mmCIF file of C-alpha atoms in Angstrom:
data_model
loop_
_atom_site.group_PDB
_atom_site.id
_atom_site.type_symbol
_atom_site.label_atom_id
_atom_site.label_comp_id
_atom_site.label_asym_id
_atom_site.label_seq_id
_atom_site.Cartn_x
_atom_site.Cartn_y
_atom_site.Cartn_z
ATOM 1 C CA MET A 108 -200.727 204.031 155.267
ATOM 2 C CA LYS A 109 -199.900 207.042 157.295
ATOM 3 C CA ILE A 110 -202.356 209.470 156.654
ATOM 4 C CA LEU A 111 -202.732 213.508 157.406
ATOM 5 C CA HIS A 112 -205.855 215.624 157.159
ATOM 6 C CA VAL A 113 -205.256 219.377 157.059
ATOM 7 C CA ILE A 114 -208.583 220.975 158.145
ATOM 8 C CA ALA A 115 -209.022 224.709 159.813
ATOM 9 C CA ASN A 116 -211.481 224.075 162.145
ATOM 10 C CA LEU A 117 -213.599 220.952 163.703
ATOM 11 C CA ALA A 118 -216.212 223.325 166.147
ATOM 12 C CA PRO A 119 -219.819 221.656 165.146
ATOM 13 C CA ARG A 120 -220.634 224.948 164.431
ATOM 14 C CA TYR A 121 -219.130 225.167 160.916
ATOM 15 C CA GLY A 122 -221.469 222.222 160.420
ATOM 16 C CA GLY A 123 -221.138 219.547 156.858
ATOM 17 C CA PRO A 124 -217.103 220.271 156.277
ATOM 18 C CA ALA A 125 -215.734 219.403 160.228
ATOM 19 C CA LYS A 126 -218.650 216.623 160.695
ATOM 20 C CA ALA A 127 -217.549 215.448 156.982
ATOM 21 C CA GLY A 128 -213.489 215.609 158.262
ATOM 22 C CA MET A 129 -214.001 213.985 161.350
ATOM 23 C CA GLU A 130 -215.787 210.938 160.824
ATOM 24 C CA MET A 131 -213.474 210.381 157.021
ATOM 25 C CA ALA A 132 -210.841 210.166 158.759
ATOM 26 C CA ALA A 133 -212.244 208.042 161.544
ATOM 27 C CA VAL A 134 -213.430 205.502 158.803
ATOM 28 C CA LEU A 135 -210.077 205.187 157.707
ATOM 29 C CA ALA A 136 -208.756 204.687 160.776
ATOM 30 C CA ALA A 137 -210.741 201.830 161.442
ATOM 31 C CA ARG A 138 -209.855 200.308 157.824
ATOM 32 C CA GLY A 139 -206.714 199.973 159.536
ATOM 33 C CA HIS A 140 -204.455 203.390 158.872
ATOM 34 C CA GLU A 141 -202.823 205.300 161.079
ATOM 35 C CA VAL A 142 -204.811 208.849 160.448
ATOM 36 C CA THR A 143 -203.747 211.928 162.062
ATOM 37 C CA ILE A 144 -205.946 215.374 161.603
ATOM 38 C CA PHE A 145 -203.960 219.137 162.056
ATOM 39 C CA SER A 146 -206.584 221.613 163.076
ATOM 40 C CA THR A 147 -207.035 225.040 164.899
ATOM 41 C CA ASN A 148 -209.203 225.137 168.359
ATOM 42 C CA GLN A 149 -211.072 228.134 167.038
ATOM 43 C CA ASP A 150 -214.969 228.335 167.238
ATOM 44 C CA GLY A 151 -216.661 231.093 166.372
ATOM 45 C CA ASN A 152 -215.742 234.302 167.925
ATOM 46 C CA GLY A 153 -214.123 231.694 170.890
ATOM 47 C CA VAL A 154 -212.110 228.500 171.393
ATOM 48 C CA LEU A 155 -212.686 225.038 171.814
ATOM 49 C CA ASP A 156 -212.431 223.577 175.080
ATOM 50 C CA GLU A 157 -209.520 221.523 173.721
ATOM 51 C CA PRO A 158 -205.732 221.338 174.818
ATOM 52 C CA THR A 159 -203.241 222.608 172.134
ATOM 53 C CA ASP A 160 -200.412 220.780 173.736
ATOM 54 C CA ARG A 161 -201.041 216.952 173.117
ATOM 55 C CA VAL A 162 -202.372 214.470 170.864
ATOM 56 C CA ILE A 163 -206.498 213.686 171.793
ATOM 57 C CA ARG A 164 -207.257 210.389 170.490
ATOM 58 C CA LYS A 165 -211.232 209.865 169.117
ATOM 59 C CA ASN A 166 -212.265 206.929 167.635
ATOM 60 C CA GLY A 167 -208.995 205.705 166.289
ATOM 61 C CA VAL A 168 -208.145 209.514 165.018
ATOM 62 C CA ASP A 169 -205.377 211.294 166.916
ATOM 63 C CA ILE A 170 -206.289 214.928 166.554
ATOM 64 C CA ARG A 171 -204.284 218.192 167.209
ATOM 65 C CA TYR A 172 -205.372 221.278 167.648
ATOM 66 C CA PHE A 173 -203.243 224.500 167.705
ATOM 67 C CA PRO A 174 -203.569 228.203 168.405
ATOM 68 C CA VAL A 175 -205.626 230.212 166.530
ATOM 69 C CA ILE A 176 -204.608 233.923 166.080
ATOM 70 C CA GLN A 177 -205.907 237.123 164.672
ATOM 71 C CA PRO A 178 -206.434 237.343 161.863
ATOM 72 C CA LYS A 179 -209.378 234.858 162.271
ATOM 73 C CA PHE A 180 -210.666 235.349 159.150
ATOM 74 C CA TRP A 181 -208.032 233.220 158.062
ATOM 75 C CA ARG A 182 -207.886 230.581 160.364
ATOM 76 C CA THR A 183 -204.469 231.970 161.367
ATOM 77 C CA SER A 184 -201.747 229.408 163.552
ATOM 78 C CA PRO A 185 -198.119 230.060 163.093
ATOM 79 C CA ALA A 186 -198.391 227.099 165.996
ATOM 80 C CA MET A 187 -199.988 224.547 162.770
ATOM 81 C CA ALA A 188 -197.284 225.897 160.263
ATOM 82 C CA PHE A 189 -194.541 224.688 162.721
ATOM 83 C CA ALA A 190 -196.043 221.119 163.269
ATOM 84 C CA LEU A 191 -196.740 220.910 159.828
ATOM 85 C CA ASN A 192 -193.038 221.103 158.734
ATOM 86 C CA LYS A 193 -192.232 218.660 161.218
ATOM 87 C CA ALA A 194 -194.005 216.114 161.274
ATOM 88 C CA ILE A 195 -195.351 215.845 157.059
ATOM 89 C CA PRO A 196 -192.155 213.971 156.330
ATOM 90 C CA ASN A 197 -193.816 211.262 158.366
ATOM 91 C CA PHE A 198 -197.081 210.606 156.337
ATOM 92 C CA ASP A 199 -197.687 209.001 153.064
ATOM 93 C CA ILE A 200 -200.357 211.553 151.866
ATOM 94 C CA VAL A 201 -201.617 214.946 153.220
ATOM 95 C CA HIS A 202 -205.223 215.530 152.591
ATOM 96 C CA ILE A 203 -205.855 219.548 152.556
ATOM 97 C CA HIS A 204 -209.697 219.933 153.222
ATOM 98 C CA SER A 205 -210.372 223.660 152.058
ATOM 99 C CA LEU A 206 -209.311 227.002 150.184
ATOM 100 C CA TYR A 207 -207.839 230.481 151.094
ATOM 101 C CA LEU A 208 -206.898 229.560 154.113
ATOM 102 C CA PHE A 209 -203.630 229.843 156.139
ATOM 103 C CA HIS A 210 -203.565 225.883 157.209
ATOM 104 C CA GLY A 211 -203.998 225.371 152.817
ATOM 105 C CA MET A 212 -201.060 227.569 152.367
ATOM 106 C CA ALA A 213 -198.999 225.774 154.976
ATOM 107 C CA ALA A 214 -200.025 222.340 154.451
ATOM 108 C CA GLY A 215 -199.433 222.785 150.750
ATOM 109 C CA HIS A 216 -195.360 224.222 150.755
ATOM 110 C CA TYR A 217 -194.947 221.882 153.441
ATOM 111 C CA ALA A 218 -195.899 219.102 151.422
ATOM 112 C CA ARG A 219 -194.221 219.734 148.358
ATOM 113 C CA LYS A 220 -190.694 220.994 150.101
ATOM 114 C CA HIS A 221 -190.730 217.451 151.655
ATOM 115 C CA GLY A 222 -191.971 215.725 148.531
ATOM 116 C CA VAL A 223 -195.179 214.345 150.139
ATOM 117 C CA PRO A 224 -198.058 213.603 147.675
ATOM 118 C CA TYR A 225 -200.951 215.927 148.348
ATOM 119 C CA ILE A 226 -204.957 216.019 147.673
ATOM 120 C CA VAL A 227 -206.601 219.551 148.011
ATOM 121 C CA ARG A 228 -210.496 219.327 148.332
ATOM 122 C CA PRO A 229 -212.335 222.525 147.501
ATOM 123 C CA HIS A 230 -215.530 222.086 149.410
ATOM 124 C CA GLY A 231 -217.252 223.649 146.942
ATOM 125 C CA THR A 232 -215.422 226.868 147.053
ATOM 126 C CA LEU A 233 -214.652 227.040 143.083
ATOM 127 C CA ASP A 234 -218.505 226.735 142.266
ATOM 128 C CA PRO A 235 -218.737 229.615 140.438
ATOM 129 C CA VAL A 236 -221.154 231.877 143.358
ATOM 130 C CA MET A 237 -218.686 231.174 145.595
ATOM 131 C CA TYR A 238 -215.785 231.658 143.280
ATOM 132 C CA ALA A 239 -217.076 235.414 143.054
ATOM 133 C CA ARG A 240 -217.691 235.872 146.686
ATOM 134 C CA HIS A 241 -214.867 238.334 147.652
ATOM 135 C CA ARG A 242 -212.968 238.052 144.957
ATOM 136 C CA TYR A 243 -210.609 240.642 145.336
ATOM 137 C CA ARG A 244 -209.364 239.188 148.586
ATOM 138 C CA LYS A 245 -209.396 235.767 146.918
ATOM 139 C CA ARG A 246 -207.654 236.694 144.097
ATOM 140 C CA ILE A 247 -204.585 238.343 146.491
ATOM 141 C CA MET A 248 -204.648 235.075 147.735
ATOM 142 C CA GLU A 249 -204.456 232.979 144.683
ATOM 143 C CA THR A 250 -201.511 234.860 143.372
ATOM 144 C CA LEU A 251 -199.726 234.072 146.796
ATOM 145 C CA PHE A 252 -200.194 230.899 146.946
ATOM 146 C CA GLU A 253 -204.020 229.346 146.116
ATOM 147 C CA ASP A 254 -203.264 228.562 142.371
ATOM 148 C CA ARG A 255 -199.693 227.107 142.977
ATOM 149 C CA ASN A 256 -201.080 224.900 145.683
ATOM 150 C CA ILE A 257 -203.698 223.552 143.168
ATOM 151 C CA ARG A 258 -201.708 223.133 140.183
ATOM 152 C CA LEU A 259 -199.311 221.828 141.972
ATOM 153 C CA ALA A 260 -201.525 218.982 143.971
ATOM 154 C CA ASN A 261 -201.382 215.512 143.228
ATOM 155 C CA ALA A 262 -205.196 215.520 142.505
ATOM 156 C CA LEU A 263 -208.281 217.218 144.309
ATOM 157 C CA HIS A 264 -210.767 215.675 145.716
ATOM 158 C CA TYR A 265 -214.359 216.502 144.544
ATOM 159 C CA THR A 266 -217.460 214.827 146.610
ATOM 160 C CA THR A 267 -220.014 215.282 143.498
ATOM 161 C CA GLU A 268 -219.685 215.011 139.089
ATOM 162 C CA GLU A 269 -221.307 218.273 139.878
ATOM 163 C CA GLU A 270 -218.384 220.216 141.758
ATOM 164 C CA LEU A 271 -216.220 218.760 139.525
ATOM 165 C CA LEU A 272 -217.497 220.093 135.990
ATOM 166 C CA LEU A 273 -218.280 223.679 138.058
ATOM 167 C CA ALA A 274 -214.503 223.748 139.194
ATOM 168 C CA LYS A 275 -212.960 223.311 135.923
ATOM 169 C CA PRO A 276 -212.547 226.335 134.866
ATOM 170 C CA TYR A 277 -210.700 227.400 137.608
ATOM 171 C CA VAL A 278 -207.864 224.423 138.510
ATOM 172 C CA HIS A 279 -205.354 225.069 135.939
ATOM 173 C CA GLY A 280 -206.105 221.721 134.229
ATOM 174 C CA SER A 281 -205.504 219.840 137.219
ATOM 175 C CA SER A 282 -207.523 216.817 137.602
ATOM 176 C CA GLY A 283 -208.530 214.712 140.559
ATOM 177 C CA PHE A 284 -211.613 212.157 141.676
ATOM 178 C CA VAL A 285 -214.829 211.522 142.972
ATOM 179 C CA VAL A 286 -215.562 210.300 146.245
ATOM 180 C CA PRO A 287 -218.555 211.427 148.238
ATOM 181 C CA ASN A 288 -219.529 211.979 151.522
ATOM 182 C CA GLY A 289 -221.064 209.498 153.919
ATOM 183 C CA VAL A 290 -223.140 209.089 156.702
ATOM 184 C CA ASN A 291 -223.174 205.989 159.323
ATOM 185 C CA SER A 292 -226.565 204.832 158.133
ATOM 186 C CA SER A 293 -226.652 202.801 161.617
ATOM 187 C CA GLU A 294 -226.889 205.833 163.370
ATOM 188 C CA TYR A 295 -230.264 206.228 161.711
ATOM 189 C CA GLN A 296 -231.754 202.806 162.276
ATOM 190 C CA GLU A 297 -233.358 203.775 165.464
ATOM 191 C CA LEU A 298 -235.247 206.961 166.120
ATOM 192 C CA PRO A 299 -236.888 208.822 168.685
ATOM 193 C CA ILE A 300 -240.482 208.228 168.971
ATOM 194 C CA HIS A 301 -242.741 210.256 166.563
ATOM 195 C CA GLY A 302 -243.964 213.020 168.549
ATOM 196 C CA SER A 303 -240.831 213.510 170.525
ATOM 197 C CA PHE A 304 -239.479 216.643 169.185
ATOM 198 C CA ARG A 305 -243.332 217.857 168.484
ATOM 199 C CA SER A 306 -244.190 217.843 172.280
ATOM 200 C CA ARG A 307 -242.035 220.471 172.539
ATOM 201 C CA TYR A 308 -243.645 222.458 170.932
ATOM 202 C CA LYS A 309 -247.659 223.681 171.422
ATOM 203 C CA LEU A 310 -247.691 224.950 167.708
ATOM 204 C CA LEU A 311 -246.666 221.961 166.174
ATOM 205 C CA GLU A 312 -249.812 220.596 167.308
ATOM 206 C CA GLY A 313 -251.785 218.756 164.703
ATOM 207 C CA LYS A 314 -249.594 220.671 161.996
ATOM 208 C CA LYS A 315 -247.313 220.084 158.978
ATOM 209 C CA MET A 316 -243.872 220.378 160.307
ATOM 210 C CA LEU A 317 -241.345 221.745 157.101
ATOM 211 C CA LEU A 318 -237.973 221.694 157.894
ATOM 212 C CA PHE A 319 -234.790 223.238 157.484
ATOM 213 C CA PHE A 320 -231.891 221.647 158.785
ATOM 214 C CA SER A 321 -228.717 223.102 158.014
ATOM 215 C CA ARG A 322 -226.455 226.288 158.907
ATOM 216 C CA ILE A 323 -228.029 229.931 159.273
ATOM 217 C CA ASN A 324 -226.539 231.180 156.205
ATOM 218 C CA PHE A 325 -226.334 233.122 153.115
ATOM 219 C CA LYS A 326 -225.500 230.412 150.929
ATOM 220 C CA LYS A 327 -228.532 228.321 152.240
ATOM 221 C CA GLY A 328 -231.125 230.146 150.349
ATOM 222 C CA LEU A 329 -233.055 231.243 153.150
ATOM 223 C CA ASP A 330 -234.447 234.407 151.331
ATOM 224 C CA VAL A 331 -235.603 232.172 149.102
ATOM 225 C CA LEU A 332 -237.489 229.904 151.298
ATOM 226 C CA VAL A 333 -239.445 232.089 153.268
ATOM 227 C CA GLU A 334 -240.535 233.516 150.238
ATOM 228 C CA ALA A 335 -241.444 230.119 149.026
ATOM 229 C CA PHE A 336 -242.963 229.663 152.808
ATOM 230 C CA LYS A 337 -245.512 232.529 152.349
ATOM 231 C CA HIS A 338 -247.047 230.543 149.014
ATOM 232 C CA ILE A 339 -247.281 227.698 151.211
ATOM 233 C CA HIS A 340 -248.256 228.326 154.177
ATOM 234 C CA ARG A 341 -251.338 230.315 152.388
ATOM 235 C CA GLU A 342 -252.260 226.639 150.785
ATOM 236 C CA HIS A 343 -251.581 224.903 153.432
ATOM 237 C CA PRO A 344 -252.167 227.102 156.850
ATOM 238 C CA ASP A 345 -251.680 223.892 158.985
ATOM 239 C CA THR A 346 -248.085 224.071 158.062
ATOM 240 C CA VAL A 347 -245.087 225.509 160.402
ATOM 241 C CA LEU A 348 -241.438 225.967 159.669
ATOM 242 C CA VAL A 349 -238.830 224.853 161.835
ATOM 243 C CA LEU A 350 -235.505 226.196 161.391
ATOM 244 C CA THR A 351 -232.605 223.871 163.155
ATOM 245 C CA GLY A 352 -228.628 224.603 163.155
ATOM 246 C CA PRO A 353 -226.222 227.037 164.264
ATOM 247 C CA ASP A 354 -226.333 230.707 163.489
ATOM 248 C CA ASP A 355 -223.432 231.517 161.310
ATOM 249 C CA GLU A 356 -222.290 235.517 161.464
ATOM 250 C CA ASN A 357 -225.794 236.196 163.279
ATOM 251 C CA TYR A 358 -227.388 235.748 160.084
ATOM 252 C CA GLY A 359 -230.380 234.362 161.918
ATOM 253 C CA LEU A 360 -231.190 238.242 162.222
ATOM 254 C CA LYS A 361 -232.069 238.445 158.841
ATOM 255 C CA VAL A 362 -234.046 235.452 158.481
ATOM 256 C CA ARG A 363 -236.319 237.284 161.487
ATOM 257 C CA GLU A 364 -236.599 240.089 160.121
ATOM 258 C CA TRP A 365 -238.362 238.379 156.906
ATOM 259 C CA LEU A 366 -240.603 236.146 158.550
ATOM 260 C CA LYS A 367 -241.811 239.343 160.172
ATOM 261 C CA ALA A 368 -242.456 241.169 156.790
ATOM 262 C CA ALA A 369 -244.160 238.261 155.547
ATOM 263 C CA GLY A 370 -246.477 238.086 158.747
ATOM 264 C CA LEU A 371 -245.106 234.397 159.033
ATOM 265 C CA SER A 372 -242.703 235.067 162.726
ATOM 266 C CA GLU A 373 -245.560 232.974 164.666
ATOM 267 C CA PHE A 374 -245.491 230.301 162.142
ATOM 268 C CA ALA A 375 -241.394 229.680 162.377
ATOM 269 C CA ILE A 376 -239.533 228.093 165.523
ATOM 270 C CA PHE A 377 -235.414 228.589 165.427
ATOM 271 C CA THR A 378 -234.236 225.675 167.922
ATOM 272 C CA GLY A 379 -230.279 226.696 167.100
ATOM 273 C CA MET A 380 -228.099 223.276 166.895
ATOM 274 C CA LEU A 381 -229.027 220.256 167.527
ATOM 275 C CA THR A 382 -227.174 217.075 168.796
ATOM 276 C CA GLY A 383 -227.286 214.049 169.485
ATOM 277 C CA LYS A 384 -230.663 212.425 169.771
ATOM 278 C CA ASP A 385 -232.211 215.776 169.624
ATOM 279 C CA LYS A 386 -231.148 216.073 166.104
ATOM 280 C CA LEU A 387 -232.385 213.224 165.518
ATOM 281 C CA ALA A 388 -235.849 213.737 166.972
ATOM 282 C CA VAL A 389 -236.258 216.796 165.103
ATOM 283 C CA LEU A 390 -235.526 214.267 161.573
ATOM 284 C CA ARG A 391 -237.699 211.859 163.032
ATOM 285 C CA ASP A 392 -240.711 214.475 163.306
ATOM 286 C CA ALA A 393 -240.286 216.340 160.281
ATOM 287 C CA ASP A 394 -242.500 215.997 156.729
ATOM 288 C CA LEU A 395 -240.782 217.566 154.863
ATOM 289 C CA PHE A 396 -237.562 219.076 154.153
ATOM 290 C CA LEU A 397 -236.554 221.770 152.439
ATOM 291 C CA LEU A 398 -232.956 223.156 151.426
ATOM 292 C CA PRO A 399 -233.056 225.838 148.529
ATOM 293 C CA SER A 400 -229.230 227.146 148.442
ATOM 294 C CA TYR A 401 -227.928 229.418 145.887
ATOM 295 C CA THR A 402 -225.148 226.691 145.882
ATOM 296 C CA GLU A 403 -224.190 223.850 147.871
ATOM 297 C CA ASN A 404 -221.447 221.262 146.860
ATOM 298 C CA PHE A 405 -222.748 218.464 148.405
ATOM 299 C CA GLY A 406 -225.612 218.888 150.931
ATOM 300 C CA ILE A 407 -224.637 216.120 153.833
ATOM 301 C CA ALA A 408 -227.661 217.281 155.399
ATOM 302 C CA VAL A 409 -229.653 216.552 152.497
ATOM 303 C CA VAL A 410 -228.522 212.597 153.151
ATOM 304 C CA GLU A 411 -229.027 212.672 156.838
ATOM 305 C CA ALA A 412 -232.847 214.117 155.753
ATOM 306 C CA MET A 413 -232.663 211.061 153.101
ATOM 307 C CA ALA A 414 -231.501 208.398 156.158
ATOM 308 C CA CYS A 415 -234.277 209.453 158.399
ATOM 309 C CA GLY A 416 -237.283 208.823 155.563
ATOM 310 C CA ILE A 417 -237.471 212.260 154.238
ATOM 311 C CA PRO A 418 -239.095 213.675 151.070
ATOM 312 C CA VAL A 419 -237.038 216.252 150.232
ATOM 313 C CA VAL A 420 -237.518 219.549 148.214
ATOM 314 C CA ILE A 421 -233.440 220.967 147.285
ATOM 315 C CA SER A 422 -232.963 223.519 144.654
ATOM 316 C CA ASP A 423 -230.811 222.267 141.585
ATOM 317 C CA LYS A 424 -226.982 224.351 143.597
ATOM 318 C CA VAL A 425 -227.438 221.122 145.925
ATOM 319 C CA ASN A 426 -224.793 218.965 143.835
ATOM 320 C CA ILE A 427 -226.601 215.747 144.268
ATOM 321 C CA TRP A 428 -229.761 216.889 143.293
ATOM 322 C CA ARG A 429 -229.152 215.008 140.139
ATOM 323 C CA GLU A 430 -229.025 211.478 142.054
ATOM 324 C CA VAL A 431 -232.033 212.924 144.233
ATOM 325 C CA VAL A 432 -234.298 213.278 141.440
ATOM 326 C CA GLN A 433 -232.767 210.068 139.434
ATOM 327 C CA GLU A 434 -233.429 207.608 142.477
ATOM 328 C CA GLY A 435 -236.932 209.045 143.384
ATOM 329 C CA ALA A 436 -235.842 210.728 146.823
ATOM 330 C CA GLY A 437 -237.277 213.930 146.153
ATOM 331 C CA LEU A 438 -237.714 216.675 143.747
ATOM 332 C CA ALA A 439 -235.059 219.316 142.840
ATOM 333 C CA VAL A 440 -236.144 223.094 141.643
ATOM 334 C CA PRO A 441 -234.464 226.052 140.620
ATOM 335 C CA VAL A 442 -233.102 228.771 142.786
ATOM 336 C CA ASP A 443 -236.705 230.927 142.484
ATOM 337 C CA PRO A 444 -239.477 230.933 145.733
ATOM 338 C CA VAL A 445 -242.638 230.138 143.503
ATOM 339 C CA LYS A 446 -240.633 226.546 142.009
ATOM 340 C CA VAL A 447 -239.783 225.749 145.655
ATOM 341 C CA ALA A 448 -243.450 226.347 146.753
ATOM 342 C CA GLU A 449 -245.118 224.285 143.783
ATOM 343 C CA ALA A 450 -242.514 221.691 144.855
ATOM 344 C CA ALA A 451 -243.278 221.455 148.451
ATOM 345 C CA CYS A 452 -247.312 221.748 147.657
ATOM 346 C CA GLN A 453 -246.782 218.913 145.340
ATOM 347 C CA LEU A 454 -245.744 216.680 148.253
ATOM 348 C CA LEU A 455 -247.918 218.382 150.621
ATOM 349 C CA ASN A 456 -250.798 216.994 148.338
ATOM 350 C CA ASP A 457 -249.326 213.820 148.059
ATOM 351 C CA PRO A 458 -248.819 211.822 151.282
ATOM 352 C CA GLU A 459 -248.487 208.609 149.427
ATOM 353 C CA LEU A 460 -246.069 210.093 147.000
ATOM 354 C CA CYS A 461 -244.195 211.091 149.959
ATOM 355 C CA VAL A 462 -243.525 207.969 151.463
ATOM 356 C CA ARG A 463 -242.422 206.386 148.610
ATOM 357 C CA MET A 464 -240.052 209.122 148.415
ATOM 358 C CA GLY A 465 -238.763 208.518 151.824
ATOM 359 C CA GLU A 466 -238.464 204.961 151.427
ATOM 360 C CA GLN A 467 -236.667 205.471 148.003
ATOM 361 C CA GLY A 468 -234.383 208.137 150.263
ATOM 362 C CA ARG A 469 -233.530 205.444 152.433
ATOM 363 C CA ALA A 470 -232.429 203.317 149.895
ATOM 364 C CA MET A 471 -230.458 205.520 148.201
ATOM 365 C CA VAL A 472 -228.281 206.224 151.605
ATOM 366 C CA SER A 473 -228.205 202.565 151.966
ATOM 367 C CA HIS A 474 -226.843 202.124 148.858
ATOM 368 C CA TYR A 475 -224.549 205.467 147.868
ATOM 369 C CA TYR A 476 -223.310 207.001 151.044
ATOM 370 C CA GLU A 477 -222.468 204.503 153.475
ATOM 371 C CA TRP A 478 -219.176 206.195 155.321
ATOM 372 C CA SER A 479 -217.842 202.185 155.003
ATOM 373 C CA GLN A 480 -218.269 202.039 151.279
ATOM 374 C CA VAL A 481 -217.293 205.583 151.132
ATOM 375 C CA GLY A 482 -214.187 204.929 153.351
ATOM 376 C CA ALA A 483 -213.261 202.309 150.751
ATOM 377 C CA GLN A 484 -212.986 204.155 147.636
ATOM 378 C CA LEU A 485 -211.216 206.568 149.523
ATOM 379 C CA GLU A 486 -208.433 204.050 150.392
ATOM 380 C CA GLN A 487 -208.313 203.088 147.256
ATOM 381 C CA GLU A 488 -207.253 206.594 145.515
ATOM 382 C CA TYR A 489 -204.969 207.200 147.908
ATOM 383 C CA ARG A 490 -203.575 203.814 146.723
ATOM 384 C CA GLN A 491 -203.654 204.468 143.068
ATOM 385 C CA LEU A 492 -201.971 208.868 144.115
ATOM 386 C CA ILE A 493 -199.239 206.852 145.925
ATOM 387 C CA GLY A 494 -198.629 204.037 143.427
ATOM 388 C CA GLU A 495 -198.237 207.092 141.010
ATOM 389 C CA SER A 496 -196.038 209.179 142.368
ATOM 390 C CA ASP A 497 -193.512 206.436 143.794
ATOM 391 C CA PRO A 498 -193.884 203.740 141.710
ATOM 392 C CA ALA A 499 -190.593 202.013 143.126
ATOM 393 C CA GLY A 500 -191.366 202.893 146.571
ATOM 394 C CA SER A 501 -188.091 204.741 146.807
ATOM 395 C CA SER A 502 -188.849 208.138 145.784
ATOM 396 C CA ARG A 503 -191.567 211.153 145.385
ATOM 397 C CA GLY A 504 -191.994 213.761 143.049
ATOM 398 C CA ALA A 505 -192.311 216.945 144.903
ATOM 399 C CA GLU A 506 -192.974 219.795 142.260
ATOM 400 C CA ALA A 507 -195.225 217.364 140.021
ATOM 401 C CA GLY A 508 -199.031 217.348 139.308
ATOM 402 C CA LEU A 509 -200.008 213.958 138.592
ATOM 403 C CA ASN A 510 -202.997 213.507 135.763
ATOM 404 C CA TRP A 511 -205.022 211.034 136.529
ATOM 405 C CA GLY A 512 -209.298 210.340 137.322
ATOM 406 C CA SER A 513 -211.632 212.443 135.792
#
């Protein structure tokens, strides 16, 4: 198959969606498909150091970066739209990542124009919390193009059953399928020596390390985390909170203010974004992973933590929470600082339970979230979609969505 992924950003600062998009494309390429990614060169207020005048090949995937222009909040790129119009007829299927952005409007329009089946991946934007955010602006976009994109998509791609259920009121009856994100568990087989991260910070000497490992962003429940840490630290004064991840829109300033107001600044470490061996080192040394998000359509950071054998405490708004609890890999609680603190203290008080949950987490990742398995599932969905939209191999339905899957 010739597959086109269209995504607004690939810069590491954008976290899970960018990472998952790249890795998803790579695993499909490894399965023998011709895979291309169209994206912009946006990187926060700047741009990536990537050429915009030619194809870059990475991990078997052809990547085209297009210049982003104002208004950048919409990831606007007329050059991408022009290229999509020319390129889409050459592909068997188009996979659009995220809603309410320029690339989705353009890709959906030209996929329909040229009669190529397309999939829309909401990336959690149809969760009620995110759906309500900036509602006036989104309502305009829905009227102009997004409702049409969703209604006429051949399928929607969700990463959890929970995401599918939460999105149902907003998808106009459109159907879809569930295929999770993945990890390459081989990357977590040989971790750095225990203590290699701790040795960089005197504060961590002899302490229990609580890890927040995600974007520093409003939806991650950092206000809840700081309040929870106040309760945890009162019961376990040997705890230190390590916050690892890119600062999204300077939200870290608020988090620092909350920590200062709680008298906890001296017991918190901000590392910024860590990659490669540094990322593995911080995961290796953590005693507990905490993510009390208000909304999380998947939670790839949770999976990475489990791959490293860390017991996790997450909110029941992280959409893999049911699976985590069912497999005994961690605890899930409401978005409430007292509940988060109680769960964290339960694990800190029971080292044997922590070890068991860490082992269960590794097994869960290997069983459910290995990219090689996920890639096979996605390939199957593509084949079914193409087969249903073009059973005779002679024509494609341009304006009709299909009802298949969940």
